[in-house]
Coordinates of C-alpha atoms and ligand atoms in Angstrom, one line a residue:
Chain A
M694 CA 0.0 0.0 0.0
D695 CA 1.2 3.5 -0.7
Y696 CA 2.3 5.4 2.3
K697 CA -0.2 8.2 1.8
A698 CA -3.1 5.8 1.9
I699 CA -1.7 4.3 5.1
I700 CA -1.3 7.6 6.9
A701 CA -4.7 8.8 5.7
K702 CA -6.3 5.9 7.5
Y703 CA -5.4 7.6 10.8
R704 CA -6.6 11.0 9.8
D705 CA -9.4 11.0 12.4
T706 CA -7.4 9.4 15.1
T707 CA -6.5 12.3 17.5
G708 CA -2.8 12.0 18.3
G709 CA -2.7 9.1 15.9
I710 CA 0.7 9.9 14.4
L711 CA 2.5 7.1 16.3
E712 CA -0.2 4.7 14.9
A713 CA 0.5 5.9 11.4
F714 CA 4.2 5.7 11.7
N715 CA 3.9 2.2 13.2
A716 CA 1.7 1.2 10.2
V717 CA 4.1 2.7 7.6
Q718 CA 7.1 0.9 9.2
K719 CA 5.4 -2.3 8.9
E720 CA 5.4 -1.9 5.1
L721 CA 8.6 0.1 4.5
S722 CA 10.7 -0.8 7.6
Y723 CA 11.7 2.9 8.1
L724 CA 10.3 6.3 7.9
P725 CA 11.5 8.2 4.8
E726 CA 11.4 12.0 4.7
E727 CA 8.3 12.2 2.5
V728 CA 6.4 10.1 5.1
I729 CA 7.3 12.5 7.8
A730 CA 6.2 15.5 5.8
E731 CA 3.0 13.8 4.8
A732 CA 2.2 12.9 8.4
A733 CA 2.9 16.4 9.5
R734 CA 0.3 17.6 6.9
I735 CA -2.4 15.1 7.8
F736 CA -2.0 15.6 11.6
N737 CA -1.7 19.4 11.1
I738 CA 1.5 19.8 13.0
P739 CA 4.9 21.4 12.0
A740 CA 7.2 19.1 10.1
A741 CA 9.8 19.6 12.9
E742 CA 7.4 18.2 15.4
A743 CA 6.6 15.2 13.3
Y744 CA 10.4 14.7 12.8
G745 CA 10.8 15.1 16.6
V746 CA 8.4 12.2 17.1
A747 CA 10.1 10.0 14.5
T748 CA 13.4 10.4 16.1
F749 CA 12.3 10.0 19.7
Y750 CA 11.2 6.4 19.7
S751 CA 13.8 3.7 19.4
M752 CA 11.7 1.5 17.0
Y753 CA 11.6 4.2 14.4
S754 CA 14.4 4.7 11.9
V755 CA 14.6 7.8 9.7
E756 CA 17.3 6.1 7.6
A757 CA 16.8 3.3 5.2
R758 CA 17.4 -0.1 6.8
G759 CA 17.0 -3.8 6.0
K760 CA 13.5 -5.2 5.5
N761 CA 13.7 -7.6 8.4
V762 CA 14.7 -5.8 11.5
I763 CA 16.5 -8.0 14.0
R764 CA 16.7 -6.6 17.5
I765 CA 18.8 -8.1 20.2
C766 CA 17.9 -7.5 23.9
E767 CA 20.8 -6.4 25.8
S768 CA 19.1 -5.6 29.1
A769 CA 20.7 -7.2 32.3
P770 CA 18.8 -10.5 32.3
C771 CA 19.6 -11.2 28.7
H772 CA 23.1 -9.8 29.0
I773 CA 24.0 -12.2 31.7
A774 CA 22.3 -15.1 29.8
G775 CA 24.8 -14.7 27.0
A776 CA 23.5 -12.1 24.7
D777 CA 27.1 -11.2 23.6
E778 CA 27.4 -14.7 22.0
V779 CA 24.2 -14.2 20.1
I780 CA 25.4 -10.9 18.9
A781 CA 28.6 -12.4 17.7
A782 CA 26.8 -15.1 15.9
L783 CA 24.4 -12.7 14.1
E784 CA 27.2 -10.5 13.0
R785 CA 29.2 -13.4 11.7
E786 CA 26.2 -15.1 10.0
L787 CA 25.1 -11.8 8.3
G788 CA 28.5 -10.3 7.7
I789 CA 27.5 -7.0 9.2
L790 CA 28.0 -5.3 12.6
M791 CA 25.4 -4.1 15.0
G792 CA 23.6 -1.0 13.7
E793 CA 24.2 -2.1 10.0
S794 CA 22.0 -3.6 7.3
T795 CA 22.9 -6.3 4.9
V796 CA 23.7 -5.1 1.2
D797 CA 20.9 -7.2 -0.1
G798 CA 18.5 -5.1 2.0
L799 CA 17.2 -8.1 3.7
F800 CA 18.3 -7.6 7.4
A801 CA 19.0 -4.9 9.8
L802 CA 20.8 -5.6 13.1
E803 CA 19.9 -3.5 16.2
F804 CA 20.0 -3.4 19.9
T805 CA 17.0 -3.2 22.0
E806 CA 16.2 -3.1 25.7
C807 CA 14.0 -5.7 27.4
V808 CA 11.3 -6.9 25.1
G809 CA 9.3 -8.6 28.0
Q810 CA 10.1 -12.2 27.3
C811 CA 12.6 -12.6 30.1
Q812 CA 11.4 -16.2 30.9
A813 CA 13.5 -17.3 28.0
T814 CA 16.7 -15.2 27.8
P815 CA 18.5 -14.4 25.7
V816 CA 15.9 -13.1 23.4
I817 CA 15.8 -11.6 19.9
T818 CA 12.9 -10.3 17.9
I819 CA 12.5 -10.2 14.2
N820 CA 9.9 -7.7 12.9
G821 CA 8.5 -7.8 16.5
E822 CA 8.2 -11.6 16.7
P823 CA 10.3 -12.9 19.6
F824 CA 12.6 -15.9 19.6
F825 CA 13.5 -17.6 22.8
D826 CA 16.5 -19.0 24.5
V827 CA 18.6 -18.1 21.5
T828 CA 22.0 -19.6 21.2
A829 CA 24.7 -19.1 18.5
A830 CA 23.8 -22.5 17.2
K831 CA 20.1 -21.6 16.7
V832 CA 20.9 -18.4 14.7
P833 CA 21.3 -19.8 11.1
G834 CA 17.9 -21.7 11.5
I835 CA 16.1 -18.6 12.7
L836 CA 17.4 -16.5 9.9
A837 CA 16.6 -19.1 7.2
K838 CA 12.9 -18.3 7.9
F839 CA 13.4 -14.8 6.6
Q840 CA 15.8 -15.5 3.8
K841 CA 13.3 -16.5 1.2
Chain B
M1301 CA 5.8 -20.5 54.6
A1302 CA 3.8 -18.6 52.1
E1303 CA 2.0 -20.3 49.4
E1304 CA 1.3 -19.0 45.9
M1305 CA -2.0 -17.2 45.7
R1306 CA -3.5 -16.2 42.5
I1307 CA -5.8 -13.2 42.2
V1308 CA -4.6 -11.3 39.0
L1309 CA -3.6 -14.6 37.4
R1310 CA -6.6 -16.5 38.8
N1311 CA -7.8 -17.5 35.2
Y1312 CA -4.3 -18.3 33.9
G1313 CA -4.3 -21.4 31.9
K1314 CA -8.1 -22.0 32.8
I1315 CA -9.6 -20.1 29.9
D1316 CA -9.3 -19.4 26.3
P1317 CA -8.4 -15.7 26.3
L1318 CA -10.2 -15.1 23.0
E1319 CA -13.4 -16.6 24.4
I1320 CA -15.4 -14.2 26.5
N1321 CA -17.9 -17.0 27.6
D1322 CA -15.0 -18.8 29.3
Y1323 CA -14.4 -15.7 31.3
I1324 CA -18.0 -15.2 32.0
A1325 CA -18.4 -18.8 33.1
L1326 CA -15.8 -18.1 35.8
D1327 CA -17.9 -15.2 37.1
G1328 CA -16.4 -12.8 34.8
Y1329 CA -18.1 -9.3 34.5
K1330 CA -20.2 -10.0 37.6
A1331 CA -18.1 -7.5 39.5
L1332 CA -18.9 -4.9 36.9
E1333 CA -22.5 -5.5 37.3
K1334 CA -22.2 -5.3 41.0
A1335 CA -20.1 -2.1 40.8
K1336 CA -22.7 -0.4 38.6
A1337 CA -25.3 -1.1 41.2
M1338 CA -23.3 0.7 43.7
E1339 CA -23.0 4.5 44.3
Q1340 CA -19.8 5.7 42.8
A1341 CA -18.5 7.2 46.1
L1342 CA -19.2 3.9 48.0
L1343 CA -17.5 1.9 45.3
I1344 CA -14.4 4.1 45.5
A1345 CA -14.6 3.9 49.3
D1346 CA -14.4 0.1 49.0
V1347 CA -11.4 0.2 46.8
K1348 CA -9.8 2.5 49.2
K1349 CA -10.5 0.2 52.0
A1350 CA -8.8 -2.6 50.1
N1351 CA -5.8 -0.5 50.4
L1352 CA -4.8 -1.6 46.9
R1353 CA -1.6 0.2 45.9
G1354 CA -0.4 0.8 42.3
R1355 CA 1.4 -2.2 40.9
G1356 CA 3.3 -0.1 38.3
G1357 CA 6.0 0.7 40.8
A1358 CA 5.1 3.9 42.7
G1359 CA 2.7 2.2 45.0
F1360 CA 0.1 5.0 45.2
N1361 CA -3.2 4.2 46.9
C1362 CA -5.5 3.3 44.0
G1363 CA -8.9 4.2 45.6
Q1364 CA -7.4 7.5 46.7
K1365 CA -6.4 8.3 43.2
W1366 CA -9.8 7.4 41.8
S1367 CA -11.4 9.7 44.4
F1368 CA -9.4 12.7 43.0
A1369 CA -10.6 12.0 39.4
Y1370 CA -14.2 11.4 40.7
Q1371 CA -14.3 14.7 42.5
A1372 CA -12.9 16.7 39.5
Q1373 CA -15.5 18.5 37.5
A1374 CA -15.1 18.1 33.8
D1375 CA -17.1 17.4 30.6
Q1376 CA -14.8 14.5 29.8
K1377 CA -12.6 12.1 31.8
Y1378 CA -10.3 9.3 30.7
V1379 CA -9.2 5.9 32.0
I1380 CA -5.7 4.8 30.8
C1381 CA -4.2 1.4 31.3
N1382 CA -0.4 1.6 31.5
A1383 CA 0.7 -1.5 29.5
D1384 CA 4.1 0.0 28.7
E1385 CA 5.9 -2.7 30.8
G1386 CA 9.4 -1.4 30.0
E1387 CA 11.2 -2.3 33.2
P1388 CA 13.8 -4.9 32.2
G1389 CA 13.1 -8.4 33.6
T1390 CA 9.3 -7.8 33.8
Y1391 CA 6.7 -9.6 31.8
K1392 CA 3.7 -9.9 34.3
D1393 CA 1.5 -7.5 32.4
R1394 CA 2.0 -9.5 29.2
L1395 CA 1.0 -12.6 31.2
I1396 CA -2.2 -11.0 32.2
M1397 CA -3.1 -9.5 28.7
E1398 CA -2.2 -12.6 26.9
N1399 CA -4.1 -15.0 29.1
D1400 CA -6.9 -13.0 30.6
P1401 CA -7.6 -9.8 28.8
H1402 CA -11.1 -9.5 30.1
T1403 CA -9.9 -9.1 33.7
L1404 CA -8.1 -5.9 32.6
I1405 CA -11.1 -4.7 30.5
E1406 CA -13.5 -5.3 33.5
G1407 CA -11.1 -3.5 35.9
M1408 CA -10.9 -0.5 33.5
A1409 CA -14.7 -0.5 33.0
I1410 CA -15.3 -0.5 36.8
C1411 CA -12.9 2.5 37.1
A1412 CA -14.6 4.3 34.3
Y1413 CA -18.0 3.9 36.0
A1414 CA -16.5 5.0 39.4
I1415 CA -15.0 8.2 38.1
G1416 CA -17.5 9.0 35.4
A1417 CA -15.3 8.4 32.3
T1418 CA -16.6 7.4 28.9
K1419 CA -13.4 6.8 27.0
G1420 CA -10.4 4.7 27.8
Y1421 CA -7.0 3.8 26.3
I1422 CA -4.7 0.8 26.6
Y1423 CA -1.2 2.1 26.0
L1424 CA 0.6 -1.1 24.9
R1425 CA 4.4 -1.0 24.5
G1426 CA 5.6 -1.3 20.9
E1427 CA 7.4 -4.5 21.7
Y1428 CA 4.1 -6.4 22.1
P1429 CA 2.5 -6.0 18.6
F1430 CA 1.0 -9.5 18.8
L1431 CA -1.3 -8.4 21.7
V1432 CA -3.0 -5.8 19.7
S1433 CA -5.3 -8.3 18.1
T1434 CA -6.0 -10.1 21.4
L1435 CA -6.9 -6.9 23.2
N1436 CA -9.0 -5.6 20.3
A1437 CA -10.8 -9.0 20.1
A1438 CA -11.6 -8.9 23.8
I1439 CA -12.8 -5.3 23.6
E1440 CA -15.1 -6.2 20.7
Q1441 CA -16.5 -9.2 22.5
A1442 CA -17.1 -7.2 25.7
S1443 CA -18.9 -4.4 23.8
K1444 CA -21.0 -7.0 21.9
K1445 CA -22.1 -8.4 25.2
G1446 CA -23.1 -4.9 26.4
F1447 CA -20.5 -4.6 29.2
L1448 CA -19.0 -1.6 27.5
D1449 CA -22.2 0.3 26.8
K1450 CA -21.1 3.6 28.3
F1451 CA -17.4 3.2 27.9
S1452 CA -15.2 2.7 24.8
I1453 CA -11.6 1.5 24.9
E1454 CA -8.9 2.0 22.2
V1455 CA -5.5 0.4 22.0
R1456 CA -2.7 2.6 21.2
S1457 CA 0.8 1.3 20.5
G1458 CA 4.1 2.7 21.7
A1459 CA 7.3 2.6 19.7
G1460 CA 10.1 1.7 22.1
A1461 CA 10.7 4.2 24.9
Y1462 CA 11.2 3.2 28.5
V1463 CA 10.2 6.6 29.7
C1464 CA 6.7 6.3 28.2
G1465 CA 5.9 4.1 31.2
E1466 CA 6.0 7.3 33.2
E1467 CA 2.4 8.3 33.3
T1468 CA 2.7 11.9 32.0
A1469 CA 5.3 10.8 29.2
L1470 CA 2.7 8.1 28.3
I1471 CA 0.0 10.8 28.1
E1472 CA 2.2 12.9 25.8
S1473 CA 2.8 9.8 23.7
I1474 CA -1.0 9.1 23.3
E1475 CA -1.4 12.8 22.3
G1476 CA 1.0 12.0 19.5
K1477 CA 4.1 13.7 20.8
R1478 CA 7.6 12.9 22.0
G1479 CA 7.3 10.9 25.2
E1480 CA 8.7 13.5 27.5
P1481 CA 7.4 13.7 31.1
R1482 CA 5.5 16.7 32.2
F1483 CA 6.2 18.8 35.3
K1484 CA 3.9 17.7 38.1
P1485 CA 1.7 19.1 39.6
P1486 CA -0.9 19.1 38.1
Y1487 CA -1.2 15.4 38.4
P1488 CA -3.3 13.3 35.8
P1489 CA -6.3 12.9 38.0
A1490 CA -6.7 16.7 37.8
E1491 CA -5.2 17.4 34.3
G1492 CA -4.2 14.4 32.2
L1493 CA -4.9 13.5 28.7
W1494 CA -5.7 16.5 26.6
G1495 CA -6.0 18.4 29.8
K1496 CA -8.8 16.3 31.2
P1497 CA -9.0 14.4 34.5
T1498 CA -7.4 11.1 33.8
I1499 CA -6.7 7.9 35.8
V1500 CA -3.6 6.0 34.8
N1501 CA -3.2 2.5 36.4
N1502 CA -1.1 -0.4 35.7
V1503 CA -2.4 -3.6 34.1
E1504 CA -1.8 -5.6 37.3
T1505 CA -3.6 -2.8 39.3
F1506 CA -6.7 -3.0 37.1
A1507 CA -6.7 -6.9 37.1
N1508 CA -7.1 -6.8 41.0
I1509 CA -10.2 -4.6 40.7
P1510 CA -12.9 -7.3 39.7
V1511 CA -11.8 -9.5 42.6
I1512 CA -11.8 -6.6 45.1
V1513 CA -15.2 -5.5 44.1
D1514 CA -16.5 -9.2 44.1
K1515 CA -15.1 -10.1 47.5
G1516 CA -14.9 -6.7 49.2
G1517 CA -12.1 -4.3 50.3
E1518 CA -11.9 -5.7 53.7
W1519 CA -11.2 -9.2 52.4
Y1520 CA -8.5 -7.9 50.1
A1521 CA -6.9 -5.7 52.9
S1522 CA -6.5 -8.8 55.1
I1523 CA -4.1 -10.5 52.6
G1524 CA -0.3 -10.2 52.8
A1525 CA 1.4 -7.2 54.4
P1526 CA -1.3 -4.7 55.9
S1527 CA 0.5 -1.6 54.4
Y1528 CA 0.6 -3.1 51.0
P1529 CA -1.9 -5.8 50.9
G1530 CA -2.8 -8.3 48.3
T1531 CA -0.6 -10.3 46.0
K1532 CA 2.1 -9.3 43.7
V1533 CA 3.4 -11.1 40.7
F1534 CA 7.2 -11.6 40.5
T1535 CA 9.1 -12.6 37.5
L1536 CA 12.4 -14.5 38.2
T1537 CA 15.4 -14.2 35.9
G1538 CA 19.2 -14.6 36.1
D1539 CA 20.9 -17.4 38.1
I1540 CA 17.8 -19.1 39.5
N1541 CA 16.5 -22.6 39.1
N1542 CA 12.8 -21.8 38.4
R1543 CA 13.2 -19.0 35.7
T1544 CA 9.4 -18.3 35.8
F1545 CA 6.8 -16.2 37.5
F1546 CA 4.9 -16.4 40.8
E1547 CA 2.0 -14.6 42.3
V1548 CA 2.4 -14.5 46.1
P1549 CA 1.0 -12.6 49.0
T1550 CA 2.9 -9.4 49.7
N1551 CA 4.3 -10.6 53.1
T1552 CA 6.5 -13.2 51.3
T1553 CA 10.1 -12.6 51.9
I1554 CA 12.9 -12.2 49.3
Y1555 CA 14.4 -15.4 50.8
E1556 CA 11.2 -17.4 50.1
L1557 CA 11.0 -15.9 46.5
I1558 CA 14.4 -17.1 45.8
Y1559 CA 14.8 -20.4 47.7
K1560 CA 11.3 -21.6 47.9
F1561 CA 9.5 -20.4 44.7
G1562 CA 12.7 -20.0 42.7
G1563 CA 14.1 -23.2 43.8
G1564 CA 17.6 -21.6 44.7
I1565 CA 20.7 -21.1 42.7
P1566 CA 21.7 -23.5 39.9
A1567 CA 24.8 -25.7 39.8
G1568 CA 25.3 -25.6 43.6
K1569 CA 26.6 -22.1 43.4
K1570 CA 26.2 -19.5 46.1
F1571 CA 24.0 -16.6 46.1
K1572 CA 25.6 -13.1 45.6
A1573 CA 22.9 -10.5 45.0
V1574 CA 19.4 -9.9 43.8
Q1575 CA 18.0 -6.9 42.1
I1576 CA 14.3 -6.4 42.7
G1577 CA 11.8 -4.1 40.9
G1578 CA 13.6 -4.0 37.6
T1579 CA 16.6 -2.2 36.4
S1580 CA 16.1 0.8 38.5
G1581 CA 15.9 -1.3 41.6
A1582 CA 18.6 -1.6 44.3
F1583 CA 20.9 -4.7 44.6
I1584 CA 20.3 -6.6 47.8
P1585 CA 22.9 -8.7 49.6
T1586 CA 22.4 -12.0 51.6
E1587 CA 22.1 -10.2 55.0
L1588 CA 18.8 -8.6 53.9
L1589 CA 17.0 -11.5 52.3
K1590 CA 14.6 -11.9 55.3
T1591 CA 12.9 -8.6 54.1
P1592 CA 9.2 -9.0 53.0
V1593 CA 8.6 -8.0 49.4
A1594 CA 6.0 -5.4 50.3
F1595 CA 6.5 -1.7 49.3
D1596 CA 7.4 -0.2 52.7
A1597 CA 9.5 -3.0 54.0
M1598 CA 11.6 -2.8 50.8
S1599 CA 11.8 1.0 51.2
E1600 CA 13.2 0.6 54.6
I1601 CA 16.2 -1.3 53.3
G1602 CA 16.6 1.3 50.5
A1603 CA 15.1 -1.0 47.9
T1604 CA 11.8 -1.2 45.8
T1605 CA 9.1 -3.7 45.1
G1606 CA 8.9 -2.0 41.7
S1607 CA 7.5 -4.0 38.9
G1608 CA 8.3 -7.3 40.5
A1609 CA 11.3 -8.1 38.5
V1610 CA 13.7 -10.4 40.4
L1611 CA 17.2 -10.6 38.9
V1612 CA 19.4 -13.1 40.8
L1613 CA 23.2 -13.2 40.5
D1614 CA 25.4 -16.0 41.7
E1615 CA 28.8 -15.8 43.2
T1616 CA 30.6 -16.0 39.8
R1617 CA 29.0 -12.8 38.5
D1618 CA 30.8 -9.6 37.9
I1619 CA 28.5 -7.1 39.5
V1620 CA 30.5 -4.0 38.3
D1621 CA 29.9 -5.3 34.8
V1622 CA 26.2 -5.8 35.3
V1623 CA 25.8 -2.4 36.7
T1624 CA 27.8 -0.9 33.8
R1625 CA 25.4 -2.5 31.4
I1626 CA 22.5 -1.1 33.5
A1627 CA 24.0 2.4 33.4
G1628 CA 24.1 2.1 29.6
F1629 CA 20.4 1.4 29.8
F1630 CA 19.7 4.6 31.5
E1631 CA 21.9 6.7 29.3
H1632 CA 20.0 5.3 26.3
E1633 CA 16.5 5.8 27.8
S1634 CA 16.9 9.2 29.3
C1635 CA 14.6 11.4 27.3
G1636 CA 17.0 14.4 27.5
K1637 CA 14.4 16.9 28.8
C1638 CA 16.1 17.7 32.1
A1639 CA 19.9 18.3 32.4
P1640 CA 20.5 16.3 35.7
C1641 CA 19.3 13.2 33.9
R1642 CA 20.5 13.8 30.4
E1643 CA 24.1 14.6 31.7
G1644 CA 24.0 12.5 34.9
T1645 CA 23.0 9.2 33.1
A1646 CA 25.8 9.8 30.5
R1647 CA 28.4 10.6 33.1
T1648 CA 27.3 7.7 35.3
H1649 CA 27.8 5.4 32.4
E1650 CA 31.1 6.8 31.5
L1651 CA 32.4 6.4 35.1
M1652 CA 31.0 3.0 35.3
H1653 CA 32.6 2.0 32.1
K1654 CA 36.0 3.3 33.2
L1655 CA 35.8 1.4 36.5
N1656 CA 34.7 -1.7 34.8
E1657 CA 37.6 -1.6 32.4
G1658 CA 40.0 -1.3 35.4
F1659 CA 41.0 2.4 34.8
G1660 CA 39.0 3.9 37.6
S1661 CA 40.4 5.5 40.8
S1662 CA 38.9 5.9 44.3
E1663 CA 38.1 9.5 43.3
D1664 CA 36.0 8.2 40.4
L1665 CA 34.1 6.0 42.8
E1666 CA 33.4 8.9 45.1
L1667 CA 32.4 11.1 42.3
L1668 CA 30.0 8.4 41.1
D1669 CA 28.5 8.1 44.5
R1670 CA 28.0 11.9 44.8
L1671 CA 26.6 12.2 41.3
G1672 CA 24.0 9.5 42.1
R1673 CA 22.9 11.2 45.2
V1674 CA 22.5 14.6 43.4
M1675 CA 20.5 12.9 40.6
S1676 CA 18.2 11.0 43.0
I1677 CA 16.9 14.4 44.3
S1678 CA 17.3 16.7 41.3
C1679 CA 16.0 14.8 38.3
L1680 CA 12.5 15.7 36.8
C1681 CA 11.0 12.3 36.8
G1682 CA 11.4 8.8 38.3
L1683 CA 13.7 7.7 35.6
G1684 CA 16.6 9.9 36.6
Q1685 CA 15.8 9.8 40.3
A1686 CA 15.9 6.0 40.3
A1687 CA 18.7 5.5 37.8
P1688 CA 21.4 5.8 40.4
A1689 CA 19.8 3.1 42.8
P1690 CA 21.8 0.2 41.3
V1691 CA 25.0 2.1 41.4
L1692 CA 24.5 3.5 44.9
S1693 CA 23.4 0.2 46.3
T1694 CA 26.2 -1.8 44.9
I1695 CA 28.8 0.8 46.0
K1696 CA 27.3 0.4 49.4
H1697 CA 26.8 -3.4 49.7
F1698 CA 29.4 -4.7 47.2
N1699 CA 32.2 -2.2 47.7
A1700 CA 34.9 -4.9 47.5
D1701 CA 34.0 -5.7 43.9
Y1702 CA 34.6 -2.0 43.0
Y1703 CA 37.8 -1.9 45.0
A1704 CA 39.1 -5.0 43.1
K1705 CA 38.9 -3.1 39.8
L1706 CA 40.5 0.2 40.9
V1707 CA 43.8 1.2 39.4
Ligands
FMN2453 C1 10.7 5.8 34.1 C2 9.4 5.4 34.6 C3 8.9 4.3 33.9 C4 7.7 3.7 34.3 N1 7.2 2.6 33.7 C5 6.0 2.0 34.0 C6 5.5 1.0 33.3 O1 6.2 0.4 32.4 N2 4.3 0.5 33.7 C7 3.6 1.1 34.7 O2 2.5 0.6 35.0 N3 4.1 2.1 35.4 C8 5.3 2.6 35.1 N4 5.8 3.7 35.8 C9 4.9 4.3 36.8 C10 3.8 5.3 36.3 O3 4.3 6.6 36.2 C11 2.6 5.4 37.2 O4 3.0 5.5 38.5 C12 1.7 4.2 37.1 O5 1.4 3.8 35.8 C13 0.5 4.4 37.9 O6 -0.2 3.1 37.9 P1 -0.4 2.3 39.3 O7 -0.8 3.3 40.4 O8 -1.5 1.4 39.0 O9 0.9 1.7 39.5 C14 7.0 4.3 35.4 C15 7.5 5.4 36.0 C16 8.7 5.9 35.6 C17 9.2 7.2 36.3
FES2454 S1 15.7 -8.8 29.6 FE1 15.8 -9.5 27.5 S2 13.7 -9.9 27.2 FE2 13.6 -9.1 29.1

């Protein structure tokens, strides 16, 4: 769906800019400049304010990034459960460093704080879907799901 | 010794969360009917008598908060459920919403009736996108059955910001802004969402409401510790045999949580420290494990009950390293609105990093301690005020670990 149509759906939702941004990101994985400008217009706020919203929340990116966003929890419970090993495995497997995207545009690698699945640390999420008790050995199998 | 007691998780595993008839079959929505037959002031008085205190961390008396919003004169009032659950190590609100969404909806509807609100929001953290459909389905079922005839509920998603759990930052976020906390007063029950009287309560707080209304405030007040009665859900993480959750009466001790419910430390290792209440909680040493988990008992030892997260560390853990990671969390999550927090969390992280890498001096340690004390009294919101707790408590109780790393 085109981003204008997505944003327009939230036109009557007071304060709905986050809902609109969330919906756009589901499709585009990030918030391009024209999306921010369009949201500012629809919600009748200055572009600077819309940009302020887009840069405040950690799940938004105003820069292009890979389609499948992998987030690794680095909060204390995941940290002591071995998140570092998972990070190393993901970097190795994808050939990129944390904060980067793969050249084929398929994956982005990011840190996150606790995602609320601490019964099964360490945890990663891909496009919001959590994966539990992740080990270096499990990484290739998890990625395979998204490599098609 | 205390036994598990399920109030907010009473229907866990017993019902299909997407089937309202399951909830109704277990007396669901009877409390709402009962509440609606009561005078608003009497209903609030009963919640006050229960002495239910907010389960989101601050421990404010729920009935009292409701009475402020009830007394406020306005053409519109709001009820907001705080489902931001950002405190690391916490997943109790997800458990409730995932397994029994109707108990939350019923609690919110009772609150709406009590204070005279017609519109409600559930502010759901961006990390729980899979719960949007569960909550919306439950809301739709409840309105179809007529339980939400004078009250509508909308689910709003966040987008990853710990500070949005702070009630005024949360309100800003629902209004479509950056989630920066407001100056208080005015407090939300007087001026909240779009300037209107607003109740913000945690998911677990709301989940207690139907049971309180059903069984009466007096009954609830008799459970657990008198000054913070009822039950509390704790989520156990780290070096613990039973890495799971428990709902226990509030007079349960930390020791019982770890050794009875948690099954103790794995691999025959010794206990070193426990951090309770989430990442902004204090680290507690062996000597203080006999403390009950209730709010005031924890305050007395300089700790918190907080969200109910319990992070256990065994003797092999490097506590300075863990606290350094936690300091990184606060630097990242500080919203930047007030200088003591924006600068303080960055400097704290910098100093912790230096100490952790073995380059710190005893002057650095002293500076860290002073900075922490200044932040705890000068920051605008609870984020910056509580951020130094892990640092200060470990400098106090685990001083040797710091000294071992000094140059
Ligand atoms: C930085 C910060 C984060 C917070 N995060 C949460 C949260 O995730 N969930 C929550 O219910 N309360 C959170 N709170 C507490 C809220 O400000 C507020 O006290 C609470 O939602 C009130 O509900 P209760 O009385 O039912 O606990 C947070 C407070 C601060 C300062
Ligand atoms: S600490 Fe990693 S999911 Fe909670």
